[in-house]
PDB file of C-alpha atoms and ligand atoms in Angstrom:
ATOM      1  CA  MET X   1     194.631  57.898  48.874  1.00  0.00           C
ATOM      2  CA  VAL X   2     192.301  55.265  49.945  1.00  0.00           C
ATOM      3  CA  GLY X   3     189.238  57.712  49.748  1.00  0.00           C
ATOM      4  CA  VAL X   4     186.531  56.536  51.525  1.00  0.00           C
ATOM      5  CA  LEU X   5     184.022  59.817  49.800  1.00  0.00           C
ATOM      6  CA  ARG X   6     184.155  61.015  46.600  1.00  0.00           C
ATOM      7  CA  LEU X   7     182.459  63.733  44.905  1.00  0.00           C
ATOM      8  CA  VAL X   8     183.516  63.697  41.330  1.00  0.00           C
ATOM      9  CA  ASP X   9     182.140  66.752  38.687  1.00  0.00           C
ATOM     10  CA  VAL X  10     179.218  67.322  40.702  1.00  0.00           C
ATOM     11  CA  TYR X  11     177.262  70.479  39.875  1.00  0.00           C
ATOM     12  CA  SER X  12     174.544  70.572  42.243  1.00  0.00           C
ATOM     13  CA  GLY X  13     172.040  73.366  44.258  1.00  0.00           C
ATOM     14  CA  TYR X  14     168.245  73.483  45.412  1.00  0.00           C
ATOM     15  CA  GLY X  15     165.340  73.462  42.402  1.00  0.00           C
ATOM     16  CA  LYS X  16     166.895  75.145  39.330  1.00  0.00           C
ATOM     17  CA  MET X  17     169.090  76.846  41.348  1.00  0.00           C
ATOM     18  CA  GLU X  18     172.838  75.537  41.480  1.00  0.00           C
ATOM     19  CA  VAL X  19     175.398  76.710  43.699  1.00  0.00           C
ATOM     20  CA  LEU X  20     178.309  74.357  43.280  1.00  0.00           C
ATOM     21  CA  HIS X  21     179.671  74.577  40.087  1.00  0.00           C
ATOM     22  CA  GLY X  22     181.653  71.275  38.848  1.00  0.00           C
ATOM     23  CA  VAL X  23     182.892  70.316  42.785  1.00  0.00           C
ATOM     24  CA  SER X  24     185.571  67.041  42.310  1.00  0.00           C
ATOM     25  CA  PHE X  25     186.994  65.792  46.118  1.00  0.00           C
ATOM     26  CA  GLU X  26     187.770  63.168  48.265  1.00  0.00           C
ATOM     27  CA  LEU X  27     187.957  62.391  51.643  1.00  0.00           C
ATOM     28  CA  GLY X  28     190.357  59.643  52.780  1.00  0.00           C
ATOM     29  CA  LYS X  29     189.920  56.709  55.295  1.00  0.00           C
ATOM     30  CA  GLY X  30     190.091  57.764  58.420  1.00  0.00           C
ATOM     31  CA  GLU X  31     191.940  62.131  58.164  1.00  0.00           C
ATOM     32  CA  ILE X  32     190.093  64.913  59.016  1.00  0.00           C
ATOM     33  CA  ALA X  33     189.279  67.262  55.625  1.00  0.00           C
ATOM     34  CA  ALA X  34     188.158  70.576  56.462  1.00  0.00           C
ATOM     35  CA  VAL X  35     186.030  72.720  53.555  1.00  0.00           C
ATOM     36  CA  LEU X  36     186.699  76.637  54.008  1.00  0.00           C
ATOM     37  CA  GLY X  37     185.505  79.590  52.172  1.00  0.00           C
ATOM     38  CA  PRO X  38     183.948  82.629  52.300  1.00  0.00           C
ATOM     39  CA  ASN X  39     179.750  83.342  53.689  1.00  0.00           C
ATOM     40  CA  GLY X  40     177.813  81.855  50.449  1.00  0.00           C
ATOM     41  CA  ALA X  41     180.142  80.164  49.111  1.00  0.00           C
ATOM     42  CA  GLY X  42     178.288  76.763  48.943  1.00  0.00           C
ATOM     43  CA  LYS X  43     179.585  74.461  52.150  1.00  0.00           C
ATOM     44  CA  THR X  44     176.760  73.699  53.353  1.00  0.00           C
ATOM     45  CA  THR X  45     175.487  73.024  49.744  1.00  0.00           C
ATOM     46  CA  MET X  46     178.701  70.706  50.165  1.00  0.00           C
ATOM     47  CA  LEU X  47     177.745  68.883  52.702  1.00  0.00           C
ATOM     48  CA  ASN X  48     174.325  68.856  50.952  1.00  0.00           C
ATOM     49  CA  THR X  49     174.612  67.355  48.188  1.00  0.00           C
ATOM     50  CA  ILE X  50     176.874  64.355  49.828  1.00  0.00           C
ATOM     51  CA  PHE X  51     173.682  63.751  52.859  1.00  0.00           C
ATOM     52  CA  GLY X  52     171.585  63.678  50.149  1.00  0.00           C
ATOM     53  CA  LEU X  53     169.608  67.455  51.090  1.00  0.00           C
ATOM     54  CA  ALA X  54     170.236  68.890  47.787  1.00  0.00           C
ATOM     55  CA  THR X  55     169.600  68.193  44.445  1.00  0.00           C
ATOM     56  CA  LEU X  56     172.184  66.759  42.281  1.00  0.00           C
ATOM     57  CA  HIS X  57     171.708  68.510  38.594  1.00  0.00           C
ATOM     58  CA  ARG X  58     175.157  66.428  37.171  1.00  0.00           C
ATOM     59  CA  GLY X  59     178.111  64.356  38.135  1.00  0.00           C
ATOM     60  CA  GLU X  60     178.664  61.471  41.395  1.00  0.00           C
ATOM     61  CA  VAL X  61     179.233  61.688  45.134  1.00  0.00           C
ATOM     62  CA  SER X  62     180.607  58.023  46.292  1.00  0.00           C
ATOM     63  CA  PHE X  63     180.294  56.043  49.687  1.00  0.00           C
ATOM     64  CA  ASN X  64     182.868  53.632  49.425  1.00  0.00           C
ATOM     65  CA  GLY X  65     182.599  53.401  45.806  1.00  0.00           C
ATOM     66  CA  VAL X  66     178.858  52.755  47.114  1.00  0.00           C
ATOM     67  CA  LYS X  67     176.497  55.896  44.312  1.00  0.00           C
ATOM     68  CA  LEU X  68     174.992  58.398  46.758  1.00  0.00           C
ATOM     69  CA  ASN X  69     173.357  59.993  43.787  1.00  0.00           C
ATOM     70  CA  GLY X  70     169.603  59.817  44.742  1.00  0.00           C
ATOM     71  CA  ARG X  71     170.076  58.311  47.776  1.00  0.00           C
ATOM     72  CA  LYS X  72     167.453  59.220  51.374  1.00  0.00           C
ATOM     73  CA  PRO X  73     169.191  60.801  54.573  1.00  0.00           C
ATOM     74  CA  SER X  74     168.298  57.328  56.018  1.00  0.00           C
ATOM     75  CA  GLU X  75     170.041  55.680  54.085  1.00  0.00           C
ATOM     76  CA  ILE X  76     172.995  57.262  53.618  1.00  0.00           C
ATOM     77  CA  VAL X  77     172.935  57.250  57.342  1.00  0.00           C
ATOM     78  CA  LYS X  78     172.627  53.340  57.288  1.00  0.00           C
ATOM     79  CA  LEU X  79     175.143  53.395  54.777  1.00  0.00           C
ATOM     80  CA  GLY X  80     177.972  54.814  57.551  1.00  0.00           C
ATOM     81  CA  VAL X  81     177.089  58.663  56.690  1.00  0.00           C
ATOM     82  CA  SER X  82     176.289  60.768  59.911  1.00  0.00           C
ATOM     83  CA  TYR X  83     175.364  64.615  59.001  1.00  0.00           C
ATOM     84  CA  ALA X  84     176.058  67.418  61.747  1.00  0.00           C
ATOM     85  CA  PRO X  85     174.265  70.166  60.640  1.00  0.00           C
ATOM     86  CA  GLN X  86     174.966  74.141  61.362  1.00  0.00           C
ATOM     87  CA  LEU X  87     171.430  74.810  62.069  1.00  0.00           C
ATOM     88  CA  ASP X  88     168.637  73.205  64.106  1.00  0.00           C
ATOM     89  CA  ASN X  89     171.224  70.419  65.104  1.00  0.00           C
ATOM     90  CA  VAL X  90     169.749  69.419  68.844  1.00  0.00           C
ATOM     91  CA  PHE X  91     165.717  68.531  69.765  1.00  0.00           C
ATOM     92  CA  PRO X  92     165.861  71.368  72.098  1.00  0.00           C
ATOM     93  CA  ASN X  93     162.502  70.202  74.412  1.00  0.00           C
ATOM     94  CA  LEU X  94     164.403  66.575  74.731  1.00  0.00           C
ATOM     95  CA  THR X  95     166.398  66.217  77.377  1.00  0.00           C
ATOM     96  CA  VAL X  96     171.045  65.231  76.380  1.00  0.00           C
ATOM     97  CA  GLU X  97     170.340  61.715  76.727  1.00  0.00           C
ATOM     98  CA  GLU X  98     166.957  61.371  74.768  1.00  0.00           C
ATOM     99  CA  ASN X  99     169.045  63.481  72.234  1.00  0.00           C
ATOM    100  CA  LEU X 100     171.492  60.284  72.145  1.00  0.00           C
ATOM    101  CA  VAL X 101     168.522  57.819  71.698  1.00  0.00           C
ATOM    102  CA  VAL X 102     166.915  59.932  68.566  1.00  0.00           C
ATOM    103  CA  GLY X 103     170.500  59.920  67.210  1.00  0.00           C
ATOM    104  CA  ALA X 104     170.030  56.470  66.887  1.00  0.00           C
ATOM    105  CA  PHE X 105     166.704  55.612  65.714  1.00  0.00           C
ATOM    106  CA  ILE X 106     167.862  53.995  62.928  1.00  0.00           C
ATOM    107  CA  ARG X 107     169.488  51.306  64.474  1.00  0.00           C
ATOM    108  CA  GLY X 108     165.915  49.691  66.179  1.00  0.00           C
ATOM    109  CA  LYS X 109     166.691  47.586  69.329  1.00  0.00           C
ATOM    110  CA  ASP X 110     169.806  46.642  68.502  1.00  0.00           C
ATOM    111  CA  PRO X 111     170.986  46.637  71.736  1.00  0.00           C
ATOM    112  CA  GLY X 112     174.538  48.167  72.017  1.00  0.00           C
ATOM    113  CA  ILE X 113     172.878  51.279  72.503  1.00  0.00           C
ATOM    114  CA  ARG X 114     172.690  52.431  75.370  1.00  0.00           C
ATOM    115  CA  SER X 115     176.873  51.328  75.687  1.00  0.00           C
ATOM    116  CA  ASP X 116     177.054  53.086  72.893  1.00  0.00           C
ATOM    117  CA  ILE X 117     175.370  56.396  75.042  1.00  0.00           C
ATOM    118  CA  GLU X 118     177.765  55.273  78.129  1.00  0.00           C
ATOM    119  CA  ASP X 119     180.305  55.834  75.347  1.00  0.00           C
ATOM    120  CA  ILE X 120     179.441  59.224  73.763  1.00  0.00           C
ATOM    121  CA  LEU X 121     178.796  60.608  77.246  1.00  0.00           C
ATOM    122  CA  ASP X 122     181.872  60.290  78.693  1.00  0.00           C
ATOM    123  CA  LEU X 123     183.635  61.527  75.758  1.00  0.00           C
ATOM    124  CA  PHE X 124     181.818  64.432  76.733  1.00  0.00           C
ATOM    125  CA  PRO X 125     181.515  65.139  80.088  1.00  0.00           C
ATOM    126  CA  GLU X 126     180.464  68.529  79.770  1.00  0.00           C
ATOM    127  CA  ILE X 127     177.793  67.305  78.760  1.00  0.00           C
ATOM    128  CA  LYS X 128     176.668  64.523  80.775  1.00  0.00           C
ATOM    129  CA  ARG X 129     176.949  65.964  84.063  1.00  0.00           C
ATOM    130  CA  ARG X 130     173.836  67.126  82.395  1.00  0.00           C
ATOM    131  CA  ARG X 131     171.901  64.015  81.177  1.00  0.00           C
ATOM    132  CA  ASN X 132     168.911  65.067  81.887  1.00  0.00           C
ATOM    133  CA  GLN X 133     168.300  68.180  81.211  1.00  0.00           C
ATOM    134  CA  LYS X 134     166.908  69.492  77.480  1.00  0.00           C
ATOM    135  CA  ALA X 135     169.165  70.481  75.136  1.00  0.00           C
ATOM    136  CA  LYS X 136     167.645  73.925  74.689  1.00  0.00           C
ATOM    137  CA  THR X 137     168.871  74.511  78.393  1.00  0.00           C
ATOM    138  CA  LEU X 138     172.622  73.933  77.081  1.00  0.00           C
ATOM    139  CA  SER X 139     174.700  76.693  76.887  1.00  0.00           C
ATOM    140  CA  GLY X 140     176.681  77.055  73.081  1.00  0.00           C
ATOM    141  CA  GLY X 141     179.338  75.078  73.646  1.00  0.00           C
ATOM    142  CA  GLU X 142     177.423  72.343  75.264  1.00  0.00           C
ATOM    143  CA  ARG X 143     175.064  72.075  72.472  1.00  0.00           C
ATOM    144  CA  GLN X 144     177.702  71.503  69.967  1.00  0.00           C
ATOM    145  CA  MET X 145     178.934  69.364  71.477  1.00  0.00           C
ATOM    146  CA  LEU X 146     175.614  67.438  71.728  1.00  0.00           C
ATOM    147  CA  ALA X 147     174.775  67.818  68.446  1.00  0.00           C
ATOM    148  CA  VAL X 148     179.173  65.783  67.291  1.00  0.00           C
ATOM    149  CA  ALA X 149     177.860  63.316  70.250  1.00  0.00           C
ATOM    150  CA  ARG X 150     174.129  62.197  68.317  1.00  0.00           C
ATOM    151  CA  ALA X 151     176.074  62.148  64.762  1.00  0.00           C
ATOM    152  CA  LEU X 152     178.022  59.450  66.685  1.00  0.00           C
ATOM    153  CA  MET X 153     175.058  57.758  67.974  1.00  0.00           C
ATOM    154  CA  THR X 154     174.800  55.435  64.136  1.00  0.00           C
ATOM    155  CA  ARG X 155     178.142  54.415  64.253  1.00  0.00           C
ATOM    156  CA  PRO X 156     179.365  56.541  61.598  1.00  0.00           C
ATOM    157  CA  SER X 157     182.523  55.997  59.546  1.00  0.00           C
ATOM    158  CA  VAL X 158     182.220  59.373  57.923  1.00  0.00           C
ATOM    159  CA  LEU X 159     181.418  62.240  59.674  1.00  0.00           C
ATOM    160  CA  LEU X 160     179.549  66.281  57.727  1.00  0.00           C
ATOM    161  CA  LEU X 161     180.111  68.686  60.175  1.00  0.00           C
ATOM    162  CA  ASP X 162     179.026  72.020  59.397  1.00  0.00           C
ATOM    163  CA  GLU X 163     180.454  74.920  61.218  1.00  0.00           C
ATOM    164  CA  PRO X 164     180.567  73.328  65.016  1.00  0.00           C
ATOM    165  CA  THR X 165     182.645  76.127  66.604  1.00  0.00           C
ATOM    166  CA  SER X 166     180.313  78.802  65.831  1.00  0.00           C
ATOM    167  CA  GLY X 167     179.291  80.842  67.578  1.00  0.00           C
ATOM    168  CA  LEU X 168     180.769  80.057  70.634  1.00  0.00           C
ATOM    169  CA  SER X 169     183.970  81.184  72.904  1.00  0.00           C
ATOM    170  CA  PRO X 170     187.967  80.379  71.565  1.00  0.00           C
ATOM    171  CA  LYS X 171     187.600  78.085  74.967  1.00  0.00           C
ATOM    172  CA  ALA X 172     184.811  76.939  73.585  1.00  0.00           C
ATOM    173  CA  GLY X 173     185.778  76.305  70.711  1.00  0.00           C
ATOM    174  CA  ALA X 174     188.913  75.381  71.714  1.00  0.00           C
ATOM    175  CA  THR X 175     187.741  71.605  73.456  1.00  0.00           C
ATOM    176  CA  LEU X 176     185.193  70.853  70.446  1.00  0.00           C
ATOM    177  CA  MET X 177     187.843  70.986  68.598  1.00  0.00           C
ATOM    178  CA  ASN X 178     190.262  69.431  70.616  1.00  0.00           C
ATOM    179  CA  LYS X 179     187.571  66.481  70.889  1.00  0.00           C
ATOM    180  CA  ILE X 180     187.363  66.484  66.806  1.00  0.00           C
ATOM    181  CA  LYS X 181     190.855  65.227  66.377  1.00  0.00           C
ATOM    182  CA  GLU X 182     189.984  62.817  69.658  1.00  0.00           C
ATOM    183  CA  ILE X 183     187.101  61.374  68.054  1.00  0.00           C
ATOM    184  CA  GLN X 184     189.351  60.852  64.069  1.00  0.00           C
ATOM    185  CA  GLN X 185     192.566  59.031  66.376  1.00  0.00           C
ATOM    186  CA  THR X 186     190.293  56.639  68.709  1.00  0.00           C
ATOM    187  CA  ARG X 187     187.194  55.896  67.238  1.00  0.00           C
ATOM    188  CA  GLY X 188     188.899  56.291  63.218  1.00  0.00           C
ATOM    189  CA  VAL X 189     186.369  58.069  62.173  1.00  0.00           C
ATOM    190  CA  ALA X 190     186.890  60.427  58.868  1.00  0.00           C
ATOM    191  CA  ILE X 191     185.752  64.123  59.101  1.00  0.00           C
ATOM    192  CA  LEU X 192     185.068  66.553  56.285  1.00  0.00           C
ATOM    193  CA  LEU X 193     184.995  69.593  58.986  1.00  0.00           C
ATOM    194  CA  VAL X 194     183.171  72.631  56.841  1.00  0.00           C
ATOM    195  CA  GLU X 195     184.623  75.382  59.332  1.00  0.00           C
ATOM    196  CA  GLN X 196     184.980  79.232  59.561  1.00  0.00           C
ATOM    197  CA  ASN X 197     187.795  80.007  61.753  1.00  0.00           C
ATOM    198  CA  VAL X 198     190.522  78.572  59.235  1.00  0.00           C
ATOM    199  CA  ALA X 199     193.594  79.197  62.197  1.00  0.00           C
ATOM    200  CA  ARG X 200     191.766  76.644  64.593  1.00  0.00           C
ATOM    201  CA  ALA X 201     190.255  73.843  61.492  1.00  0.00           C
ATOM    202  CA  LEU X 202     194.156  73.528  60.289  1.00  0.00           C
ATOM    203  CA  GLU X 203     195.306  72.629  63.943  1.00  0.00           C
ATOM    204  CA  ILE X 204     193.482  69.446  63.585  1.00  0.00           C
ATOM    205  CA  ALA X 205     192.336  68.786  60.177  1.00  0.00           C
ATOM    206  CA  ASP X 206     195.265  66.964  57.506  1.00  0.00           C
ATOM    207  CA  ARG X 207     193.944  67.827  54.107  1.00  0.00           C
ATOM    208  CA  ALA X 208     192.409  71.095  53.024  1.00  0.00           C
ATOM    209  CA  ALA X 209     190.439  72.875  49.985  1.00  0.00           C
ATOM    210  CA  VAL X 210     189.233  75.493  49.436  1.00  0.00           C
ATOM    211  CA  LEU X 211     185.631  76.453  48.602  1.00  0.00           C
ATOM    212  CA  VAL X 212     184.645  80.338  46.358  1.00  0.00           C
ATOM    213  CA  GLY X 213     181.888  80.953  44.714  1.00  0.00           C
ATOM    214  CA  GLY X 214     181.021  77.016  44.154  1.00  0.00           C
ATOM    215  CA  LYS X 215     184.046  76.099  43.618  1.00  0.00           C
ATOM    216  CA  ILE X 216     187.209  74.468  44.632  1.00  0.00           C
ATOM    217  CA  VAL X 217     190.267  76.931  44.051  1.00  0.00           C
ATOM    218  CA  ARG X 218     192.806  75.074  45.593  1.00  0.00           C
ATOM    219  CA  GLU X 219     194.050  72.227  47.721  1.00  0.00           C
ATOM    220  CA  GLY X 220     196.076  71.243  50.095  1.00  0.00           C
ATOM    221  CA  SER X 221     197.886  69.960  52.887  1.00  0.00           C
ATOM    222  CA  ALA X 222     196.527  71.779  55.820  1.00  0.00           C
ATOM    223  CA  ASP X 223     200.409  72.448  57.045  1.00  0.00           C
ATOM    224  CA  GLU X 224     200.796  74.016  53.574  1.00  0.00           C
ATOM    225  CA  PHE X 225     197.280  76.607  54.429  1.00  0.00           C
ATOM    226  CA  LYS X 226     199.070  77.697  57.229  1.00  0.00           C
ATOM    227  CA  SER X 227     201.706  80.166  55.353  1.00  0.00           C
ATOM    228  CA  ILE X 228     199.092  81.628  53.281  1.00  0.00           C
ATOM    229  CA  PRO X 229     197.708  84.562  54.043  1.00  0.00           C
ATOM    230  CA  ILE X 230     192.905  83.954  54.879  1.00  0.00           C
ATOM    231  CA  GLU X 231     192.545  87.110  52.192  1.00  0.00           C
ATOM    232  CA  ARG X 232     194.881  85.641  49.045  1.00  0.00           C
ATOM    233  CA  LEU X 233     193.594  82.146  50.748  1.00  0.00           C
ATOM    234  CA  PHE X 234     189.680  83.284  49.565  1.00  0.00           C
ATOM    235  CA  PHE X 235     190.087  86.157  47.474  1.00  0.00           C
ATOM    236  CA  GLY X 236     193.681  85.488  45.440  1.00  0.00           C
ATOM    237  CA  LYS X 237     195.137  88.654  46.687  1.00  0.00           C
TER     238      LYS X 237
HETATM  239  N1  ATP N 301     167.675  76.206  50.770  1.00  0.00           N
HETATM  240  C1  ATP N 301     168.715  76.483  50.059  1.00  0.00           C
HETATM  241  N2  ATP N 301     167.017  76.665  49.343  1.00  0.00           N
HETATM  242  C2  ATP N 301     168.067  77.763  47.946  1.00  0.00           C
HETATM  243  N3  ATP N 301     168.834  78.775  47.854  1.00  0.00           N
HETATM  244  C3  ATP N 301     169.867  77.976  49.400  1.00  0.00           C
HETATM  245  C4  ATP N 301     168.998  76.879  50.256  1.00  0.00           C
HETATM  246  N4  ATP N 301     170.073  76.551  50.639  1.00  0.00           N
HETATM  247  C5  ATP N 301     171.042  78.365  50.792  1.00  0.00           C
HETATM  248  N5  ATP N 301     170.890  78.720  49.770  1.00  0.00           N
HETATM  249  C6  ATP N 301     171.859  79.485  48.759  1.00  0.00           C
HETATM  250  O1  ATP N 301     173.017  78.698  48.312  1.00  0.00           O
HETATM  251  C7  ATP N 301     173.922  79.631  47.688  1.00  0.00           C
HETATM  252  C8  ATP N 301     175.402  78.538  49.167  1.00  0.00           C
HETATM  253  O2  ATP N 301     174.636  78.829  50.666  1.00  0.00           O
HETATM  254  P1  ATP N 301     175.255  77.825  51.028  1.00  0.00           P
HETATM  255  O3  ATP N 301     174.348  78.006  52.551  1.00  0.00           O
HETATM  256  O4  ATP N 301     176.163  76.920  50.380  1.00  0.00           O
HETATM  257  O5  ATP N 301     176.539  78.662  51.706  1.00  0.00           O
HETATM  258  P2  ATP N 301     178.477  78.337  53.013  1.00  0.00           P
HETATM  259  O6  ATP N 301     179.347  78.933  52.577  1.00  0.00           O
HETATM  260  O7  ATP N 301     178.195  77.208  53.697  1.00  0.00           O
HETATM  261  O8  ATP N 301     177.271  79.614  53.632  1.00  0.00           O
HETATM  262  P3  ATP N 301     177.660  80.189  55.217  1.00  0.00           P
HETATM  263  O9  ATP N 301     179.469  80.134  55.033  1.00  0.00           O
HETATM  264  O10 ATP N 301     177.413  81.335  55.746  1.00  0.00           O
HETATM  265  O11 ATP N 301     177.595  79.118  55.827  1.00  0.00           O
HETATM  266  C9  ATP N 301     173.868  80.996  48.912  1.00  0.00           C
HETATM  267  O12 ATP N 301     173.749  81.637  48.429  1.00  0.00           O
HETATM  268  C10 ATP N 301     172.541  80.416  49.150  1.00  0.00           C
HETATM  269  O13 ATP N 301     171.453  81.770  49.246  1.00  0.00           O
HETATM  270 MG1   MG N 302     176.410  77.236  56.050  1.00  0.00          MG
END
């Protein structure tokens, strides 16, 4: 496997508090890897650590061989990593289209931005229809689509997604998961997907890791995880 994103023996947290205790993980080029685990396991912290939003105490995070330790989120985005966080992932008072423009902020006056907006809206017809509507007026599912669409505006090669389907109806969740699969397949973007809904994540993931108490307790192919009951996966029962 060609690892595009690598975490080697990472200890990280917030200030002195340590949340991740020795996490090693590799995301392969163009693959979807699901990070599963119970509430408070450190899933969001793992993404925050990659994106320069947590305190890295020890270990190494690298992207295409470039060390990310100590870099700011703005630098990490420029290298090709994009993040759709769990909360506050769109600007509620901006329209759909304005959110996409802001998403491309780091590209400056790149003339390709306009056509990328159209291209990304074509991928999400549900929000294309609402391009002049403020984000706060969108449904939960539409808002999550916008968060993913916004993250694509930097043309990433790695996308970090934190519970994109949380709070969505089963139907809206399934629709978004299919979009995420489509993004991987048509754009070759590698995706690190944090998801609470294990079955849903395993349907689109190539590989999965289970994080419990800040440590990866299990790793394997999505197929091999499918037959394991969640309690056993998370708590070894
Ligand atoms: N900004 C922060 N400052 C201090 N502690 C934090 C911060 N964010 C998270 N924590 C703590 O870190 C631990 C792991 O939280 P994290 O958000 O990474 O878990 P999670 O696996 O994403 O959980 P969930 O499934 O509920 O989203 C928790 O004990 C949490 O209270
Ligand atoms: Mg979380």
